GROMACS .gro file of C-alpha atoms in nm:
model
  495
    1MET     CA    1   2.201  -2.706  -0.538
    2ASN     CA    2   2.408  -2.738  -0.852
    3ALA     CA    3   2.683  -2.503  -0.964
    4ASN     CA    4   2.651  -2.587  -1.335
    5HIS     CA    5   2.560  -2.308  -1.575
    6SER     CA    6   2.225  -2.232  -1.731
    7ASP     CA    7   2.270  -2.479  -2.013
    8SER     CA    8   2.234  -2.753  -1.752
    9ILE     CA    9   1.867  -2.669  -1.701
   10LYS     CA   10   1.703  -2.932  -1.917
   11PRO     CA   11   1.344  -3.009  -1.823
   12PRO     CA   12   1.180  -3.302  -1.993
   13ASN     CA   13   1.118  -3.230  -2.359
   14PHE     CA   14   0.773  -3.125  -2.464
   15SER     CA   15   0.653  -3.004  -2.798
   16GLU     CA   16   0.481  -2.675  -2.850
   17LYS     CA   17   0.303  -2.716  -3.179
   18ARG     CA   18   0.275  -2.439  -3.430
   19GLY     CA   19  -0.076  -2.361  -3.316
   20SER     CA   20   0.005  -2.383  -2.944
   21ALA     CA   21  -0.162  -2.171  -2.680
   22THR     CA   22   0.156  -1.997  -2.566
   23PHE     CA   23   0.040  -1.649  -2.666
   24LEU     CA   24  -0.305  -1.711  -2.521
   25ILE     CA   25  -0.157  -1.815  -2.186
   26PHE     CA   26   0.068  -1.509  -2.185
   27ALA     CA   27  -0.223  -1.279  -2.272
   28LEU     CA   28  -0.439  -1.429  -1.997
   29VAL     CA   29  -0.167  -1.375  -1.735
   30LEU     CA   30  -0.093  -1.021  -1.851
   31MET     CA   31  -0.463  -0.937  -1.866
   32LEU     CA   32  -0.495  -1.037  -1.501
   33MET     CA   33  -0.199  -0.818  -1.400
   34LEU     CA   34  -0.323  -0.518  -1.600
   35THR     CA   35  -0.678  -0.558  -1.467
   36ILE     CA   36  -0.561  -0.550  -1.107
   37SER     CA   37  -0.336  -0.252  -1.182
   38VAL     CA   38  -0.605  -0.031  -1.338
   39LEU     CA   39  -0.857  -0.119  -1.067
   40LEU     CA   40  -0.627  -0.008  -0.788
   41PRO     CA   41  -0.723   0.334  -0.650
   42LEU     CA   42  -0.470   0.615  -0.662
   43PHE     CA   43  -0.298   0.609  -0.324
   44PRO     CA   44  -0.185   0.955  -0.207
   45ASN     CA   45   0.127   0.862  -0.008
   46ASP     CA   46   0.399   0.862  -0.273
   47PHE     CA   47   0.220   1.032  -0.560
   48TRP     CA   48   0.087   1.378  -0.474
   49PRO     CA   49   0.401   1.503  -0.295
   50TYR     CA   50   0.603   1.427  -0.608
   51VAL     CA   51   0.349   1.601  -0.831
   52ARG     CA   52   0.390   1.906  -0.608
   53ILE     CA   53   0.771   1.882  -0.626
   54GLY     CA   54   0.747   1.858  -1.004
   55GLN     CA   55   0.530   2.167  -1.010
   56GLN     CA   56   0.783   2.351  -0.794
   57ILE     CA   57   1.064   2.255  -1.032
   58ILE     CA   58   0.872   2.372  -1.339
   59THR     CA   59   0.759   2.694  -1.170
   60THR     CA   60   1.101   2.797  -1.038
   61GLY     CA   61   1.312   2.640  -1.313
   62GLU     CA   62   1.534   2.461  -1.064
   63ILE     CA   63   1.537   2.167  -0.825
   64PRO     CA   64   1.452   2.287  -0.471
   65THR     CA   65   1.724   2.282  -0.209
   66THR     CA   66   1.507   2.352   0.097
   67GLU     CA   67   1.182   2.220   0.244
   68PHE     CA   68   0.886   2.423   0.115
   69MET     CA   69   0.562   2.234   0.195
   70THR     CA   70   0.538   2.257   0.576
   71TYR     CA   71   0.541   2.525   0.845
   72THR     CA   72   0.744   2.308   1.082
   73GLN     CA   73   1.058   2.264   0.867
   74TYR     CA   74   1.009   2.534   0.605
   75GLY     CA   75   1.340   2.661   0.469
   76GLN     CA   76   1.549   2.379   0.612
   77PRO     CA   77   1.800   2.212   0.373
   78ALA     CA   78   1.651   1.922   0.177
   79VAL     CA   79   1.769   1.697  -0.106
   80TYR     CA   80   1.518   1.609  -0.379
   81LEU     CA   81   1.672   1.305  -0.547
   82TYR     CA   82   1.353   1.204  -0.726
   83TRP     CA   83   1.326   1.511  -0.946
   84LEU     CA   84   1.271   1.320  -1.273
   85PRO     CA   85   0.970   1.110  -1.159
   86SER     CA   86   0.827   1.428  -1.006
   87ILE     CA   87   0.831   1.596  -1.348
   88ILE     CA   88   0.699   1.280  -1.517
   89PHE     CA   89   0.408   1.249  -1.275
   90LEU     CA   90   0.323   1.618  -1.309
   91GLY     CA   91   0.333   1.605  -1.689
   92VAL     CA   92   0.128   1.287  -1.717
   93TYR     CA   93  -0.129   1.409  -1.465
   94ASN     CA   94  -0.165   1.746  -1.639
   95LEU     CA   95  -0.208   1.573  -1.976
   96GLY     CA   96  -0.463   1.311  -1.879
   97GLY     CA   97  -0.548   1.321  -1.510
   98VAL     CA   98  -0.599   1.002  -1.313
   99THR     CA   99  -0.680   0.807  -1.632
  100LEU     CA  100  -0.340   0.867  -1.790
  101ILE     CA  101  -0.165   0.808  -1.458
  102SER     CA  102  -0.339   0.470  -1.438
  103ILE     CA  103  -0.220   0.389  -1.791
  104LEU     CA  104   0.137   0.481  -1.694
  105SER     CA  105   0.123   0.255  -1.388
  106ALA     CA  106  -0.031  -0.032  -1.585
  107LEU     CA  107   0.239   0.001  -1.851
  108CYS     CA  108   0.511  -0.027  -1.587
  109VAL     CA  109   0.347  -0.336  -1.438
  110GLY     CA  110   0.274  -0.486  -1.778
  111ILE     CA  111   0.626  -0.436  -1.915
  112PHE     CA  112   0.776  -0.575  -1.595
  113TYR     CA  113   0.575  -0.898  -1.607
  114THR     CA  114   0.629  -0.931  -1.981
  115GLU     CA  115   1.003  -0.920  -1.915
  116LEU     CA  116   0.966  -1.180  -1.641
  117TRP     CA  117   0.772  -1.398  -1.885
  118PHE     CA  118   1.065  -1.381  -2.128
  119CYS     CA  119   1.305  -1.453  -1.840
  120LEU     CA  120   1.118  -1.773  -1.759
  121ARG     CA  121   1.097  -1.873  -2.123
  122GLU     CA  122   1.470  -1.803  -2.158
  123LEU     CA  123   1.520  -2.078  -1.900
  124ARG     CA  124   1.314  -2.314  -2.119
  125ILE     CA  125   1.025  -2.316  -1.874
  126GLY     CA  126   0.692  -2.407  -2.034
  127ALA     CA  127   0.413  -2.160  -2.095
  128LEU     CA  128   0.175  -2.308  -1.836
  129THR     CA  129   0.445  -2.322  -1.571
  130SER     CA  130   0.552  -1.966  -1.650
  131GLY     CA  131   0.194  -1.846  -1.634
  132LEU     CA  132   0.127  -2.012  -1.299
  133VAL     CA  133   0.448  -1.878  -1.146
  134LEU     CA  134   0.377  -1.523  -1.266
  135VAL     CA  135   0.021  -1.530  -1.132
  136VAL     CA  136   0.141  -1.642  -0.788
  137THR     CA  137   0.427  -1.391  -0.764
  138GLY     CA  138   0.207  -1.123  -0.920
  139LEU     CA  139  -0.062  -1.160  -0.656
  140LEU     CA  140   0.210  -1.145  -0.390
  141GLY     CA  141   0.343  -0.822  -0.541
  142VAL     CA  142   0.019  -0.624  -0.577
  143ASN     CA  143   0.101  -0.416  -0.269
  144TYR     CA  144   0.406  -0.280  -0.454
  145TRP     CA  145   0.205  -0.149  -0.750
  146ALA     CA  146   0.103   0.188  -0.606
  147THR     CA  147   0.190   0.481  -0.832
  148ARG     CA  148   0.521   0.605  -0.697
  149PRO     CA  149   0.875   0.669  -0.828
  150GLN     CA  150   0.985   0.313  -0.752
  151LEU     CA  151   0.720   0.176  -0.989
  152LEU     CA  152   0.898   0.340  -1.283
  153THR     CA  153   1.207   0.128  -1.214
  154TYR     CA  154   1.040  -0.214  -1.230
  155PRO     CA  155   1.083  -0.244  -1.610
  156LEU     CA  156   1.450  -0.155  -1.564
  157PHE     CA  157   1.496  -0.440  -1.316
  158GLY     CA  158   1.317  -0.681  -1.548
  159LEU     CA  159   1.535  -0.581  -1.843
  160ALA     CA  160   1.853  -0.614  -1.635
  161LEU     CA  161   1.748  -0.962  -1.522
  162LEU     CA  162   1.671  -1.070  -1.879
  163ALA     CA  163   2.005  -0.932  -2.000
  164LEU     CA  164   2.193  -1.134  -1.739
  165LEU     CA  165   2.002  -1.454  -1.816
  166ARG     CA  166   2.098  -1.421  -2.181
  167TRP     CA  167   2.455  -1.334  -2.084
  168GLN     CA  168   2.458  -1.662  -1.894
  169LYS     CA  169   2.394  -1.832  -2.229
  170ARG     CA  170   2.675  -1.638  -2.400
  171ASP     CA  171   2.441  -1.385  -2.561
  172ASP     CA  172   2.602  -1.051  -2.469
  173ARG     CA  173   2.392  -0.815  -2.677
  174LEU     CA  174   2.159  -0.690  -2.403
  175ILE     CA  175   2.422  -0.629  -2.136
  176TRP     CA  176   2.563  -0.332  -2.330
  177TRP     CA  177   2.239  -0.149  -2.259
  178LEU     CA  178   2.292  -0.176  -1.883
  179PRO     CA  179   2.500   0.147  -1.848
  180LEU     CA  180   2.217   0.347  -2.007
  181LEU     CA  181   1.972   0.164  -1.785
  182ALA     CA  182   2.186   0.251  -1.479
  183MET     CA  183   2.190   0.620  -1.570
  184ILE     CA  184   1.811   0.631  -1.614
  185TRP     CA  185   1.756   0.435  -1.292
  186ALA     CA  186   1.979   0.667  -1.089
  187ASN     CA  187   1.773   0.964  -1.205
  188LEU     CA  188   1.445   0.793  -1.119
  189HIS     CA  189   1.495   0.634  -0.779
  190GLY     CA  190   1.749   0.553  -0.509
  191SER     CA  191   1.700   0.181  -0.568
  192PHE     CA  192   1.951   0.198  -0.856
  193ILE     CA  193   2.194   0.009  -0.628
  194ILE     CA  194   1.975  -0.300  -0.686
  195LEU     CA  195   2.127  -0.327  -1.034
  196PHE     CA  196   2.466  -0.391  -0.878
  197PHE     CA  197   2.316  -0.651  -0.645
  198LEU     CA  198   2.235  -0.840  -0.966
  199LEU     CA  199   2.565  -0.770  -1.140
  200ALA     CA  200   2.812  -0.847  -0.858
  201PRO     CA  201   2.697  -1.209  -0.800
  202ALA     CA  202   2.686  -1.262  -1.178
  203LEU     CA  203   3.051  -1.157  -1.200
  204LEU     CA  204   3.149  -1.400  -0.927
  205PHE     CA  205   2.923  -1.697  -0.997
  206GLY     CA  206   2.785  -1.649  -1.349
  207GLY     CA  207   2.867  -1.850  -1.657
  208GLY     CA  208   2.889  -1.579  -1.925
  209ASN     CA  209   3.181  -1.370  -2.047
  210ARG     CA  210   3.304  -1.212  -1.725
  211LYS     CA  211   3.547  -0.972  -1.892
  212LYS     CA  212   3.263  -0.810  -2.086
  213LEU     CA  213   3.041  -0.802  -1.780
  214LEU     CA  214   3.319  -0.644  -1.574
  215ILE     CA  215   3.344  -0.363  -1.830
  216VAL     CA  216   2.965  -0.321  -1.816
  217PHE     CA  217   2.979  -0.318  -1.436
  218PHE     CA  218   3.224  -0.028  -1.411
  219VAL     CA  219   3.070   0.171  -1.696
  220SER     CA  220   2.730   0.129  -1.527
  221LEU     CA  221   2.881   0.242  -1.198
  222ALA     CA  222   3.012   0.558  -1.365
  223ALA     CA  223   2.679   0.609  -1.545
  224THR     CA  224   2.494   0.643  -1.214
  225CYS     CA  225   2.687   0.966  -1.157
  226VAL     CA  226   2.536   1.123  -1.469
  227ASN     CA  227   2.268   1.307  -1.278
  228ARG     CA  228   2.192   1.643  -1.119
  229PHE     CA  229   2.380   1.551  -0.799
  230GLY     CA  230   2.683   1.366  -0.939
  231LEU     CA  231   2.865   1.150  -0.685
  232GLN     CA  232   2.648   1.299  -0.410
  233ILE     CA  233   2.365   1.073  -0.522
  234TRP     CA  234   2.543   0.780  -0.358
  235THR     CA  235   2.600   0.957  -0.025
  236SER     CA  236   2.247   1.099  -0.029
  237MET     CA  237   2.103   0.755  -0.101
  238PHE     CA  238   2.289   0.594   0.190
  239SER     CA  239   2.201   0.888   0.414
  240MET     CA  240   1.833   0.845   0.337
  241VAL     CA  241   1.844   0.468   0.394
  242ASN     CA  242   2.011   0.522   0.732
  243SER     CA  243   1.783   0.809   0.837
  244GLU     CA  244   1.661   0.760   1.195
  245SER     CA  245   1.318   0.895   1.104
  246ILE     CA  246   1.279   0.655   0.812
  247ARG     CA  247   1.403   0.352   1.002
  248SER     CA  248   1.195   0.424   1.311
  249PHE     CA  249   0.866   0.546   1.168
  250SER     CA  250   0.821   0.433   0.805
  251VAL     CA  251   0.607   0.117   0.794
  252GLU     CA  252   0.766  -0.011   0.473
  253TRP     CA  253   1.109  -0.008   0.638
  254LYS     CA  254   0.995  -0.241   0.916
  255TYR     CA  255   1.057  -0.616   0.926
  256PRO     CA  256   0.786  -0.811   0.740
  257THR     CA  257   0.537  -0.993   0.960
  258ASN     CA  258   0.330  -1.300   0.879
  259GLU     CA  259  -0.004  -1.119   0.877
  260GLY     CA  260  -0.249  -1.152   0.589
  261TRP     CA  261  -0.274  -1.403   0.305
  262GLN     CA  262  -0.004  -1.234   0.096
  263ALA     CA  263   0.244  -1.250   0.383
  264ASN     CA  264   0.142  -1.613   0.445
  265LEU     CA  265   0.221  -1.700   0.082
  266PHE     CA  266   0.545  -1.502   0.091
  267PHE     CA  267   0.683  -1.687   0.393
  268ALA     CA  268   0.546  -2.019   0.265
  269GLY     CA  269   0.728  -1.970  -0.066
  270LEU     CA  270   1.047  -1.873   0.111
  271LEU     CA  271   1.039  -2.200   0.306
  272LEU     CA  272   0.893  -2.419   0.034
  273ILE     CA  273   1.161  -2.354  -0.229
  274PRO     CA  274   1.448  -2.517  -0.029
  275VAL     CA  275   1.221  -2.807   0.071
  276LEU     CA  276   1.110  -2.875  -0.288
  277THR     CA  277   1.470  -2.848  -0.401
  278ALA     CA  278   1.575  -3.113  -0.151
  279LEU     CA  279   1.293  -3.345  -0.265
  280ILE     CA  280   1.296  -3.289  -0.642
  281ARG     CA  281   1.668  -3.208  -0.683
  282PRO     CA  282   1.638  -2.980  -0.987
  283ARG     CA  283   1.962  -2.876  -1.159
  284ILE     CA  284   1.976  -2.504  -1.083
  285PRO     CA  285   2.292  -2.294  -1.138
  286LEU     CA  286   2.462  -2.154  -0.830
  287LEU     CA  287   2.407  -1.792  -0.941
  288TYR     CA  288   2.031  -1.822  -0.890
  289TRP     CA  289   2.079  -1.951  -0.537
  290ILE     CA  290   2.310  -1.658  -0.458
  291TRP     CA  291   2.041  -1.421  -0.585
  292PHE     CA  292   1.782  -1.611  -0.384
  293LEU     CA  293   1.983  -1.583  -0.064
  294GLY     CA  294   2.077  -1.218  -0.119
  295PHE     CA  295   1.738  -1.084  -0.222
  296GLY     CA  296   1.568  -1.315   0.027
  297TRP     CA  297   1.773  -1.164   0.308
  298MET     CA  298   1.680  -0.817   0.185
  299ALA     CA  299   1.310  -0.909   0.177
  300LEU     CA  300   1.331  -1.034   0.535
  301SER     CA  301   1.513  -0.722   0.653
  302THR     CA  302   1.248  -0.474   0.540
  303VAL     CA  303   0.906  -0.484   0.372
  304ARG     CA  304   1.023  -0.242   0.105
  305TYR     CA  305   1.270  -0.486  -0.051
  306GLY     CA  306   1.020  -0.765  -0.109
  307VAL     CA  307   0.946  -0.646  -0.461
  308TRP     CA  308   1.301  -0.727  -0.575
  309PHE     CA  309   1.288  -1.078  -0.429
  310LEU     CA  310   0.969  -1.184  -0.610
  311PRO     CA  311   1.125  -1.204  -0.962
  312VAL     CA  312   1.408  -1.419  -0.827
  313GLU     CA  313   1.153  -1.636  -0.649
  314ALA     CA  314   0.967  -1.670  -0.980
  315LEU     CA  315   1.281  -1.801  -1.152
  316LEU     CA  316   1.345  -2.058  -0.879
  317LEU     CA  317   0.982  -2.174  -0.867
  318GLY     CA  318   0.975  -2.203  -1.244
  319MET     CA  319   1.288  -2.417  -1.257
  320ILE     CA  320   1.168  -2.639  -0.970
  321LEU     CA  321   0.815  -2.696  -1.106
  322SER     CA  322   0.906  -2.716  -1.473
  323PRO     CA  323   0.990  -3.091  -1.488
  324PHE     CA  324   0.657  -3.189  -1.327
  325PHE     CA  325   0.449  -2.955  -1.542
  326ALA     CA  326   0.639  -3.055  -1.858
  327LEU     CA  327   0.561  -3.419  -1.788
  328HIS     CA  328   0.194  -3.384  -1.697
  329LEU     CA  329   0.053  -3.060  -1.842
  330GLU     CA  330   0.271  -2.893  -2.103
  331GLY     CA  331   0.236  -2.983  -2.470
  332ARG     CA  332  -0.122  -3.117  -2.446
  333ASP     CA  333  -0.350  -3.068  -2.745
  334ARG     CA  334  -0.554  -2.785  -2.596
  335PHE     CA  335  -0.651  -2.461  -2.770
  336GLN     CA  336  -0.452  -2.545  -3.083
  337ASN     CA  337  -0.635  -2.308  -3.321
  338LYS     CA  338  -0.366  -2.048  -3.383
  339THR     CA  339  -0.592  -1.780  -3.531
  340PHE     CA  340  -0.850  -1.817  -3.254
  341ASN     CA  341  -0.577  -1.800  -2.989
  342ARG     CA  342  -0.437  -1.478  -3.130
  343ILE     CA  343  -0.773  -1.307  -3.161
  344LEU     CA  344  -0.879  -1.413  -2.811
  345GLY     CA  345  -0.538  -1.311  -2.672
  346VAL     CA  346  -0.562  -0.963  -2.822
  347LEU     CA  347  -0.917  -0.922  -2.685
  348LEU     CA  348  -0.794  -1.026  -2.340
  349LEU     CA  349  -0.515  -0.767  -2.354
  350LEU     CA  350  -0.763  -0.496  -2.456
  351PHE     CA  351  -1.011  -0.577  -2.180
  352PRO     CA  352  -0.834  -0.372  -1.906
  353VAL     CA  353  -0.883  -0.058  -2.116
  354ALA     CA  354  -1.256  -0.068  -2.033
  355LEU     CA  355  -1.167  -0.071  -1.662
  356LEU     CA  356  -0.957   0.245  -1.666
  357PRO     CA  357  -1.059   0.521  -1.422
  358GLY     CA  358  -1.261   0.776  -1.612
  359LEU     CA  359  -1.399   0.507  -1.845
  360ARG     CA  360  -1.537   0.236  -1.617
  361GLY     CA  361  -1.779   0.476  -1.451
  362SER     CA  362  -1.969   0.513  -1.780
  363TRP     CA  363  -2.085   0.152  -1.776
  364TRP     CA  364  -2.009   0.014  -1.428
  365VAL     CA  365  -2.266   0.136  -1.177
  366GLN     CA  366  -2.065   0.033  -0.871
  367ALA     CA  367  -1.722   0.098  -1.017
  368PRO     CA  368  -1.429   0.111  -0.772
  369PRO     CA  369  -1.338   0.465  -0.660
  370LEU     CA  370  -1.064   0.666  -0.831
  371TYR     CA  371  -0.899   0.759  -0.503
  372SER     CA  372  -0.822   0.554  -0.195
  373ALA     CA  373  -1.030   0.594   0.121
  374THR     CA  374  -0.741   0.788   0.274
  375THR     CA  375  -0.784   1.077   0.028
  376PRO     CA  376  -0.997   1.356   0.185
  377VAL     CA  377  -1.121   1.509  -0.140
  378GLU     CA  378  -1.441   1.667  -0.006
  379ALA     CA  379  -1.285   1.808   0.313
  380VAL     CA  380  -1.001   1.965   0.115
  381GLN     CA  381  -1.246   2.122  -0.129
  382TRP     CA  382  -1.440   2.268   0.165
  383LEU     CA  383  -1.122   2.416   0.312
  384LYS     CA  384  -1.032   2.574  -0.022
  385GLU     CA  385  -1.373   2.743  -0.024
  386HIS     CA  386  -1.340   2.865   0.337
  387SER     CA  387  -1.008   3.045   0.349
  388GLN     CA  388  -1.106   3.262   0.648
  389TYR     CA  389  -0.963   3.016   0.898
  390GLU     CA  390  -0.609   3.067   1.025
  391ASP     CA  391  -0.319   2.868   0.881
  392ASN     CA  392  -0.105   2.593   1.038
  393LEU     CA  393  -0.298   2.274   0.975
  394TRP     CA  394  -0.238   1.944   1.152
  395SER     CA  395  -0.388   1.642   0.978
  396ASP     CA  396  -0.377   1.266   0.957
  397PHE     CA  397  -0.037   1.176   0.808
  398THR     CA  398  -0.177   1.026   0.486
  399TYR     CA  399  -0.418   1.317   0.441
  400SER     CA  400  -0.120   1.551   0.439
  401THR     CA  401   0.036   1.372   0.142
  402TYR     CA  402  -0.272   1.449  -0.067
  403MET     CA  403  -0.283   1.809   0.052
  404THR     CA  404   0.077   1.877  -0.054
  405TYR     CA  405  -0.071   1.922  -0.403
  406ALA     CA  406  -0.446   1.966  -0.350
  407LEU     CA  407  -0.419   2.237  -0.080
  408GLN     CA  408  -0.104   2.428  -0.168
  409GLU     CA  409  -0.232   2.751  -0.018
  410ARG     CA  410  -0.184   2.605   0.330
  411LYS     CA  411   0.139   2.485   0.487
  412LEU     CA  412   0.127   2.140   0.650
  413PHE     CA  413   0.261   1.984   0.969
  414MET     CA  414   0.467   1.723   0.783
  415THR     CA  415   0.484   1.521   0.460
  416ASN     CA  416   0.590   1.169   0.370
  417ARG     CA  417   0.949   1.283   0.308
  418PHE     CA  418   1.061   1.127   0.635
  419GLU     CA  419   1.420   1.242   0.599
  420ASP     CA  420   1.310   1.609   0.615
  421PHE     CA  421   1.182   1.579   0.972
  422PRO     CA  422   1.357   1.498   1.301
  423ALA     CA  423   1.257   1.182   1.486
  424GLY     CA  424   1.124   1.396   1.773
  425GLN     CA  425   0.862   1.549   1.546
  426PHE     CA  426   0.735   1.203   1.453
  427ASP     CA  427   0.703   1.125   1.824
  428ASP     CA  428   0.511   1.448   1.873
  429ASN     CA  429   0.288   1.367   1.577
  430LYS     CA  430   0.210   1.029   1.729
  431HIS     CA  431   0.121   1.187   2.064
  432ILE     CA  432  -0.114   1.430   1.892
  433ALA     CA  433  -0.275   1.159   1.677
  434ASN     CA  434  -0.338   0.940   1.984
  435ALA     CA  435  -0.467   1.233   2.192
  436ASP     CA  436  -0.208   1.155   2.458
  437TYR     CA  437  -0.178   1.361   2.776
  438ASP     CA  438   0.027   1.634   2.602
  439TRP     CA  439  -0.169   1.666   2.276
  440GLN     CA  440  -0.296   2.017   2.350
  441ALA     CA  441   0.045   2.139   2.468
  442LEU     CA  442   0.204   2.007   2.149
  443LEU     CA  443  -0.054   2.181   1.932
  444ASP     CA  444   0.021   2.503   2.119
  445HIS     CA  445   0.395   2.447   2.079
  446TYR     CA  446   0.367   2.408   1.701
  447GLY     CA  447   0.113   2.688   1.664
  448VAL     CA  448  -0.154   2.461   1.514
  449ASN     CA  449  -0.486   2.636   1.441
  450LEU     CA  450  -0.665   2.372   1.234
  451LEU     CA  451  -0.715   1.999   1.297
  452MET     CA  452  -0.810   1.734   1.040
  453PRO     CA  453  -0.805   1.395   1.217
  454SER     CA  454  -0.923   1.074   1.053
  455ARG     CA  455  -1.238   0.912   1.184
  456GLU     CA  456  -1.081   0.570   1.134
  457TYR     CA  457  -0.733   0.633   1.274
  458GLN     CA  458  -0.773   0.919   1.526
  459PRO     CA  459  -1.113   0.875   1.695
  460ASP     CA  460  -0.966   0.965   2.037
  461LEU     CA  461  -0.835   1.296   1.904
  462ILE     CA  462  -1.175   1.377   1.757
  463GLU     CA  463  -1.337   1.305   2.093
  464ALA     CA  464  -1.077   1.511   2.281
  465ALA     CA  465  -1.103   1.811   2.046
  466ALA     CA  466  -1.484   1.801   2.057
  467ALA     CA  467  -1.473   1.812   2.437
  468SER     CA  468  -1.210   2.087   2.453
  469PRO     CA  469  -1.313   2.452   2.508
  470ASP     CA  470  -1.026   2.557   2.277
  471TRP     CA  471  -1.161   2.396   1.960
  472GLN     CA  472  -1.474   2.429   1.750
  473GLN     CA  473  -1.600   2.178   1.494
  474ILE     CA  474  -1.641   2.348   1.156
  475TYR     CA  475  -1.684   2.055   0.916
  476SER     CA  476  -1.762   1.684   0.918
  477ASP     CA  477  -1.798   1.401   0.666
  478ASP     CA  478  -1.759   1.022   0.659
  479GLN     CA  479  -1.378   1.046   0.655
  480THR     CA  480  -1.283   1.332   0.878
  481VAL     CA  481  -1.383   1.612   1.114
  482LEU     CA  482  -1.236   1.962   1.093
  483PHE     CA  483  -1.171   2.170   1.405
  484ALA     CA  484  -1.064   2.533   1.424
  485ARG     CA  485  -0.900   2.694   1.726
  486LEU     CA  486  -1.137   2.947   1.885
  487GLN     CA  487  -0.849   3.179   1.973
  488PRO     CA  488  -0.588   3.141   1.694
  489ILE     CA  489  -0.226   3.170   1.803
  490GLU     CA  490   0.077   3.292   1.610
  491THR     CA  491   0.352   3.160   1.836
  492GLY     CA  492   0.507   2.813   1.842
  493ALA     CA  493   0.779   2.609   1.681
  494SER     CA  494   0.656   2.700   1.335
  495GLN     CA  495   0.714   3.072   1.378
   0.00000   0.00000   0.00000
C-alpha cells in the first residue's frame, strides 16, 4: 500500500494514436452490459409493489401513512420512503409498458458503467484494461440489475465516485453537484447514506482540497433532509435497516455465501487483490484502500451491499493490472481506422435496441420471456375472471408481489415490505408454505379462503391441500395450483 495521492499512479507510458480503438472498446463493453440488461426478465419482487404505491399516491393525492395492500396488517401505520421511484415506475409503465421499463433500467445500467469507464480512464488506466475490468465486475453485478428503486441510484453513485476522483486531482468542479445529488438520492432510496461512506474517507485520507469538500459534505448532509419526511428520513432509514423482520427473513440481508460462479469470482477477487498487490507492488493511494476495506466489509456483512463494493474493486483491479496490460497489450496497432471504429461502435451500441421486450418477439422465435418464472400471469388473469370466490388469499411470497398491482381487487397475506409485518407472521408464513403440522390451523387463524402455492417452492402444501377435505382445487397450470376453501370463513386474525 502507498499513501501517495492519485498523481503517483503512473503506469508505463503507452501511446493511443489518433485512430485508436478506445471508443470501439468502450462501445463493445457497454453493448455487452446493455444486452444483458434488456434480456433480463422483469422480476416482480421490488417492482410491482412500488407501481401499486405510485398508483395509490396519484389516486389519493398523498403519500400513504398506513398499510393498504394486505388483510393481515391493513390500516397499520407504515412509512413509504420510496414515494418518488414509485411514481416514476408507475409513470414509465403507463407510458410504455415493459418495453419502456426495460429502457429505463438499461439507461441506469449504461450510465453507471459509462461513469465507471471515465473513473478508470481518470486514473490513466488503458482502454483494454478498463474494458476487461468492467466486463468482470459487470458480470459479477448482474444480480443487482433488477428493476427496483435502488437501480435508479447507481448513476448517482458513479457520478459521486467520478467527482471524488477528479477532486483528488485538484479538479473541484464536479463536487459542487454532490448536494443536489444527495437530495435526489434521499428521495429515491434509503441507500443515500452510501454517499457519505465515500465522502468521509475522502475527507480524512484524500488528496484534494479538504476545505471545499468539507463544505460539500455538510451541505450534502443538509440536502438529504429536503424530502417529504425531513429529518425523519434518517431515523426511518435506520429503523428499516434494523428491522427484525428484514434482518431475519430477507435473503438479500443475509451474509453472502460462496455458492455459484458469481460468488466464486466475488470471493476470489476479494482475496486476489491483496495478493496481487503484495506481488506487483502498485502505487495506489491510501484512500482507495480505505474504500476497499470499508465497502468490502459491507459486502461481506450482507448480500445487498455487494453492488457498492464492485466499483471500488474495479478501481483497484484497474490500477493493479494497468502496468502489465500497458506493457504487453495497450497501444498496439489494432483497429486503427478511426471512421470504421466509430461506425462499428455506434452499431454495437444500437444493437441492444433490437433485443428490447416488445421488439425481440417480432424476429426472435425463442425470445426470452418478458416476465420471470415467478410471475403467475395466467393464474392471476383466471382469478380476475372468477370473482365469485371468497377473499383472503394466501400465495407464494413472490407471487404476492406481482399481485399487489395485478390483482388489486383482492387483499393479500403479505408483501415484500418486510418492515410492515411482525417477525411472527413470517414464521407463520413459513409454516404454511412448508405444510408444517399447523398449516391448517394457521390458515384458519388468518381467515384464509384461497391458496396459491408454487409448484416449485411449495409442493408439500399442494399435496396437503389436495388431500384435505377442507379445500378444493379450482385451477392449475405449470406454475401454480389454486385451492378454494369449501366452507369459507370470516373469522381470523384478518378480521
